[in-house]
Amino acid sequence: VKEMYYLWRVIMPLYLPANTIILDYSKRILDGEPIRLARSELSETAERIAASMSPGHLSYLRKVKGPREFLKHVNWMAGNTMVNFRIDLALTHYMVGNVPECIKILESIPVESLPPRFRAYVVPFATELRTSRKDAASRIQSWERENIERLGLCE
């Protein structure tokens, strides 16, 4: 419906390639109900949004600042076998310094099961973990920097 939008509390790792916002670890707020963004109702809508943010969404977002907090945030997903989650989990373990767990997770994913968009970045990263940790670090830092710029999150 025109002028109707969902409001999300977005949490996504920035240290992997992403061309868009990924909502896999996010939550619709306002009880999942859409809001109307019409010129005639902007002040009412702004009040509704502000009221919905105060019960804890902003404070929760402020707590999820990095990979350690992201691991806590997705803890309930332990055992999930979806490829995208396993890749995110592996890279998060890398980011917290648990390289052996990162490698273990990546090695458990059959290359043939990787969709081409994942294969294009996972295979070179996994190779660099074994051959040049410096190159792997540079690659993941580059992904994070690019996402911060692309999503307009620069301070």
PDB file of C-alpha atoms in Angstrom:
ATOM      1  CA  VAL A   1       0.000   0.000   0.000  1.00  0.00           C
ATOM      2  CA  LYS A   2       1.317   3.419  -0.936  1.00  0.00           C
ATOM      3  CA  GLU A   3       2.830   5.460   1.892  1.00  0.00           C
ATOM      4  CA  MET A   4       2.972   2.421   4.225  1.00  0.00           C
ATOM      5  CA  TYR A   5       6.348   1.260   5.577  1.00  0.00           C
ATOM      6  CA  TYR A   6       7.704  -1.118   8.171  1.00  0.00           C
ATOM      7  CA  LEU A   7      10.119   0.194  10.767  1.00  0.00           C
ATOM      8  CA  TRP A   8      13.024  -2.119  11.584  1.00  0.00           C
ATOM      9  CA  ARG A   9      15.653  -2.402  14.295  1.00  0.00           C
ATOM     10  CA  VAL A  10      18.489  -3.384  11.953  1.00  0.00           C
ATOM     11  CA  ILE A  11      21.428  -5.462  13.141  1.00  0.00           C
ATOM     12  CA  MET A  12      23.840  -6.817  10.558  1.00  0.00           C
ATOM     13  CA  PRO A  13      27.543  -7.574  10.506  1.00  0.00           C
ATOM     14  CA  LEU A  14      29.424  -4.983   8.469  1.00  0.00           C
ATOM     15  CA  TYR A  15      32.542  -7.128   7.973  1.00  0.00           C
ATOM     16  CA  LEU A  16      31.255  -9.103   4.996  1.00  0.00           C
ATOM     17  CA  PRO A  17      30.316  -7.973   1.497  1.00  0.00           C
ATOM     18  CA  ALA A  18      26.787  -6.574   1.299  1.00  0.00           C
ATOM     19  CA  ASN A  19      25.227  -4.465  -1.432  1.00  0.00           C
ATOM     20  CA  THR A  20      22.052  -3.878   0.553  1.00  0.00           C
ATOM     21  CA  ILE A  21      20.818  -3.884   4.115  1.00  0.00           C
ATOM     22  CA  ILE A  22      20.448  -7.461   5.371  1.00  0.00           C
ATOM     23  CA  LEU A  23      17.529  -8.043   7.713  1.00  0.00           C
ATOM     24  CA  ASP A  24      18.351 -11.627   8.760  1.00  0.00           C
ATOM     25  CA  TYR A  25      19.189 -10.596  12.332  1.00  0.00           C
ATOM     26  CA  SER A  26      16.819  -7.651  12.565  1.00  0.00           C
ATOM     27  CA  LYS A  27      13.386  -7.129  14.028  1.00  0.00           C
ATOM     28  CA  ARG A  28      10.300  -5.253  12.920  1.00  0.00           C
ATOM     29  CA  ILE A  29       9.243  -2.806  15.553  1.00  0.00           C
ATOM     30  CA  LEU A  30       5.810  -1.332  16.259  1.00  0.00           C
ATOM     31  CA  ASP A  31       4.631  -4.924  16.734  1.00  0.00           C
ATOM     32  CA  GLY A  32       5.334  -5.514  13.045  1.00  0.00           C
ATOM     33  CA  GLU A  33       2.632  -3.069  11.976  1.00  0.00           C
ATOM     34  CA  PRO A  34       3.379  -0.715   9.067  1.00  0.00           C
ATOM     35  CA  ILE A  35       3.408   3.038   9.548  1.00  0.00           C
ATOM     36  CA  ARG A  36       1.953   5.615   7.191  1.00  0.00           C
ATOM     37  CA  LEU A  37       4.371   8.225   5.905  1.00  0.00           C
ATOM     38  CA  ALA A  38       2.025  10.825   4.495  1.00  0.00           C
ATOM     39  CA  ARG A  39       2.737  14.560   4.598  1.00  0.00           C
ATOM     40  CA  SER A  40      -0.560  15.187   6.332  1.00  0.00           C
ATOM     41  CA  GLU A  41       0.338  12.809   9.200  1.00  0.00           C
ATOM     42  CA  LEU A  42       4.082  13.383   9.652  1.00  0.00           C
ATOM     43  CA  SER A  43       3.967  14.826  13.170  1.00  0.00           C
ATOM     44  CA  GLU A  44       1.733  11.994  14.437  1.00  0.00           C
ATOM     45  CA  THR A  45       3.933   9.424  12.727  1.00  0.00           C
ATOM     46  CA  ALA A  46       7.086  10.986  14.188  1.00  0.00           C
ATOM     47  CA  GLU A  47       5.562  10.813  17.673  1.00  0.00           C
ATOM     48  CA  ARG A  48       4.605   7.174  17.162  1.00  0.00           C
ATOM     49  CA  ILE A  49       8.118   6.300  15.972  1.00  0.00           C
ATOM     50  CA  ALA A  50       9.756   8.161  18.877  1.00  0.00           C
ATOM     51  CA  ALA A  51       7.479   6.414  21.366  1.00  0.00           C
ATOM     52  CA  SER A  52       8.270   3.009  19.874  1.00  0.00           C
ATOM     53  CA  MET A  53      12.021   3.572  20.108  1.00  0.00           C
ATOM     54  CA  SER A  54      11.999   4.486  23.795  1.00  0.00           C
ATOM     55  CA  PRO A  55      11.044   1.050  25.211  1.00  0.00           C
ATOM     56  CA  GLY A  56      14.539  -0.228  24.592  1.00  0.00           C
ATOM     57  CA  HIS A  57      15.255  -0.475  20.880  1.00  0.00           C
ATOM     58  CA  LEU A  58      17.856   2.302  20.874  1.00  0.00           C
ATOM     59  CA  SER A  59      19.524   1.089  24.051  1.00  0.00           C
ATOM     60  CA  TYR A  60      19.682  -2.432  22.596  1.00  0.00           C
ATOM     61  CA  LEU A  61      21.220  -1.129  19.372  1.00  0.00           C
ATOM     62  CA  ARG A  62      23.815   0.831  21.352  1.00  0.00           C
ATOM     63  CA  LYS A  63      24.850  -2.409  23.081  1.00  0.00           C
ATOM     64  CA  VAL A  64      25.438  -4.325  19.824  1.00  0.00           C
ATOM     65  CA  LYS A  65      28.568  -2.451  18.772  1.00  0.00           C
ATOM     66  CA  GLY A  66      30.823  -5.180  17.476  1.00  0.00           C
ATOM     67  CA  PRO A  67      31.392  -8.851  16.741  1.00  0.00           C
ATOM     68  CA  ARG A  68      31.301 -10.026  20.379  1.00  0.00           C
ATOM     69  CA  GLU A  69      27.918  -8.443  20.902  1.00  0.00           C
ATOM     70  CA  PHE A  70      26.740  -9.785  17.544  1.00  0.00           C
ATOM     71  CA  LEU A  71      27.648 -13.323  18.703  1.00  0.00           C
ATOM     72  CA  LYS A  72      25.490 -12.785  21.783  1.00  0.00           C
ATOM     73  CA  HIS A  73      22.679 -11.387  19.631  1.00  0.00           C
ATOM     74  CA  VAL A  74      22.606 -14.487  17.373  1.00  0.00           C
ATOM     75  CA  ASN A  75      23.235 -17.001  20.157  1.00  0.00           C
ATOM     76  CA  TRP A  76      19.629 -18.229  19.894  1.00  0.00           C
ATOM     77  CA  MET A  77      20.438 -19.351  16.321  1.00  0.00           C
ATOM     78  CA  ALA A  78      23.086 -21.860  17.411  1.00  0.00           C
ATOM     79  CA  GLY A  79      22.861 -24.962  15.269  1.00  0.00           C
ATOM     80  CA  ASN A  80      21.331 -23.124  12.308  1.00  0.00           C
ATOM     81  CA  THR A  81      22.573 -24.749   9.098  1.00  0.00           C
ATOM     82  CA  MET A  82      21.681 -21.988   6.632  1.00  0.00           C
ATOM     83  CA  VAL A  83      24.751 -21.150   4.554  1.00  0.00           C
ATOM     84  CA  ASN A  84      24.458 -17.389   5.010  1.00  0.00           C
ATOM     85  CA  PHE A  85      24.273 -17.746   8.807  1.00  0.00           C
ATOM     86  CA  ARG A  86      27.234 -20.125   8.907  1.00  0.00           C
ATOM     87  CA  ILE A  87      29.339 -17.708   6.839  1.00  0.00           C
ATOM     88  CA  ASP A  88      28.336 -14.773   9.050  1.00  0.00           C
ATOM     89  CA  LEU A  89      29.141 -16.872  12.119  1.00  0.00           C
ATOM     90  CA  ALA A  90      32.540 -17.887  10.725  1.00  0.00           C
ATOM     91  CA  LEU A  91      33.493 -14.296   9.916  1.00  0.00           C
ATOM     92  CA  THR A  92      32.286 -13.152  13.325  1.00  0.00           C
ATOM     93  CA  HIS A  93      34.518 -15.745  14.992  1.00  0.00           C
ATOM     94  CA  TYR A  94      37.381 -14.432  12.868  1.00  0.00           C
ATOM     95  CA  MET A  95      36.619 -10.881  14.015  1.00  0.00           C
ATOM     96  CA  VAL A  96      36.721 -11.842  17.704  1.00  0.00           C
ATOM     97  CA  GLY A  97      40.077 -13.565  17.177  1.00  0.00           C
ATOM     98  CA  ASN A  98      38.840 -17.145  17.091  1.00  0.00           C
ATOM     99  CA  VAL A  99      40.464 -18.033  13.769  1.00  0.00           C
ATOM    100  CA  PRO A 100      40.419 -21.823  14.368  1.00  0.00           C
ATOM    101  CA  GLU A 101      36.612 -21.741  14.815  1.00  0.00           C
ATOM    102  CA  CYS A 102      36.268 -19.572  11.710  1.00  0.00           C
ATOM    103  CA  ILE A 103      38.280 -22.068   9.655  1.00  0.00           C
ATOM    104  CA  LYS A 104      36.350 -25.006  11.140  1.00  0.00           C
ATOM    105  CA  ILE A 105      33.002 -23.473  10.167  1.00  0.00           C
ATOM    106  CA  LEU A 106      34.161 -22.497   6.670  1.00  0.00           C
ATOM    107  CA  GLU A 107      35.626 -25.977   6.063  1.00  0.00           C
ATOM    108  CA  SER A 108      32.304 -27.548   7.076  1.00  0.00           C
ATOM    109  CA  ILE A 109      30.512 -25.784   4.220  1.00  0.00           C
ATOM    110  CA  PRO A 110      30.861 -27.703   0.951  1.00  0.00           C
ATOM    111  CA  VAL A 111      32.093 -25.292  -1.736  1.00  0.00           C
ATOM    112  CA  GLU A 112      29.541 -26.658  -4.205  1.00  0.00           C
ATOM    113  CA  SER A 113      26.736 -25.632  -1.834  1.00  0.00           C
ATOM    114  CA  LEU A 114      27.849 -22.008  -1.867  1.00  0.00           C
ATOM    115  CA  PRO A 115      25.765 -19.761  -4.088  1.00  0.00           C
ATOM    116  CA  PRO A 116      28.012 -17.906  -6.583  1.00  0.00           C
ATOM    117  CA  ARG A 117      27.728 -14.592  -4.698  1.00  0.00           C
ATOM    118  CA  PHE A 118      29.049 -16.276  -1.517  1.00  0.00           C
ATOM    119  CA  ARG A 119      31.651 -18.359  -3.337  1.00  0.00           C
ATOM    120  CA  ALA A 120      33.148 -15.196  -4.859  1.00  0.00           C
ATOM    121  CA  TYR A 121      34.240 -13.909  -1.460  1.00  0.00           C
ATOM    122  CA  VAL A 122      34.315 -16.938   0.855  1.00  0.00           C
ATOM    123  CA  VAL A 123      36.750 -19.049  -1.170  1.00  0.00           C
ATOM    124  CA  PRO A 124      39.425 -16.326  -1.513  1.00  0.00           C
ATOM    125  CA  PHE A 125      39.047 -15.372   2.158  1.00  0.00           C
ATOM    126  CA  ALA A 126      39.346 -19.008   3.309  1.00  0.00           C
ATOM    127  CA  THR A 127      42.410 -19.463   1.111  1.00  0.00           C
ATOM    128  CA  GLU A 128      44.023 -16.355   2.574  1.00  0.00           C
ATOM    129  CA  LEU A 129      43.361 -17.602   6.105  1.00  0.00           C
ATOM    130  CA  ARG A 130      45.633 -20.533   5.293  1.00  0.00           C
ATOM    131  CA  THR A 131      48.228 -18.706   3.165  1.00  0.00           C
ATOM    132  CA  SER A 132      48.368 -15.081   4.306  1.00  0.00           C
ATOM    133  CA  ARG A 133      46.527 -13.978   7.434  1.00  0.00           C
ATOM    134  CA  LYS A 134      47.629 -10.416   6.644  1.00  0.00           C
ATOM    135  CA  ASP A 135      45.779 -10.536   3.300  1.00  0.00           C
ATOM    136  CA  ALA A 136      42.702 -12.046   5.003  1.00  0.00           C
ATOM    137  CA  ALA A 137      42.716  -9.225   7.542  1.00  0.00           C
ATOM    138  CA  SER A 138      43.089  -6.641   4.817  1.00  0.00           C
ATOM    139  CA  ARG A 139      40.208  -8.172   2.851  1.00  0.00           C
ATOM    140  CA  ILE A 140      37.796  -8.188   5.792  1.00  0.00           C
ATOM    141  CA  GLN A 141      38.787  -4.634   6.797  1.00  0.00           C
ATOM    142  CA  SER A 142      38.096  -3.527   3.241  1.00  0.00           C
ATOM    143  CA  TRP A 143      34.616  -5.114   3.289  1.00  0.00           C
ATOM    144  CA  GLU A 144      33.812  -3.358   6.551  1.00  0.00           C
ATOM    145  CA  ARG A 145      35.081   0.009   5.302  1.00  0.00           C
ATOM    146  CA  GLU A 146      33.105  -0.321   2.040  1.00  0.00           C
ATOM    147  CA  ASN A 147      29.879  -1.195   3.899  1.00  0.00           C
ATOM    148  CA  ILE A 148      30.245   1.714   6.292  1.00  0.00           C
ATOM    149  CA  GLU A 149      30.659   4.069   3.338  1.00  0.00           C
ATOM    150  CA  ARG A 150      27.893   2.470   1.210  1.00  0.00           C
ATOM    151  CA  LEU A 151      25.369   2.496   4.037  1.00  0.00           C
ATOM    152  CA  GLY A 152      26.216   6.046   5.100  1.00  0.00           C
ATOM    153  CA  LEU A 153      27.431   5.058   8.556  1.00  0.00           C
ATOM    154  CA  CYS A 154      30.559   7.240   8.554  1.00  0.00           C
ATOM    155  CA  GLU A 155      30.956   9.290  11.704  1.00  0.00           C
TER     156      GLU A 155
END
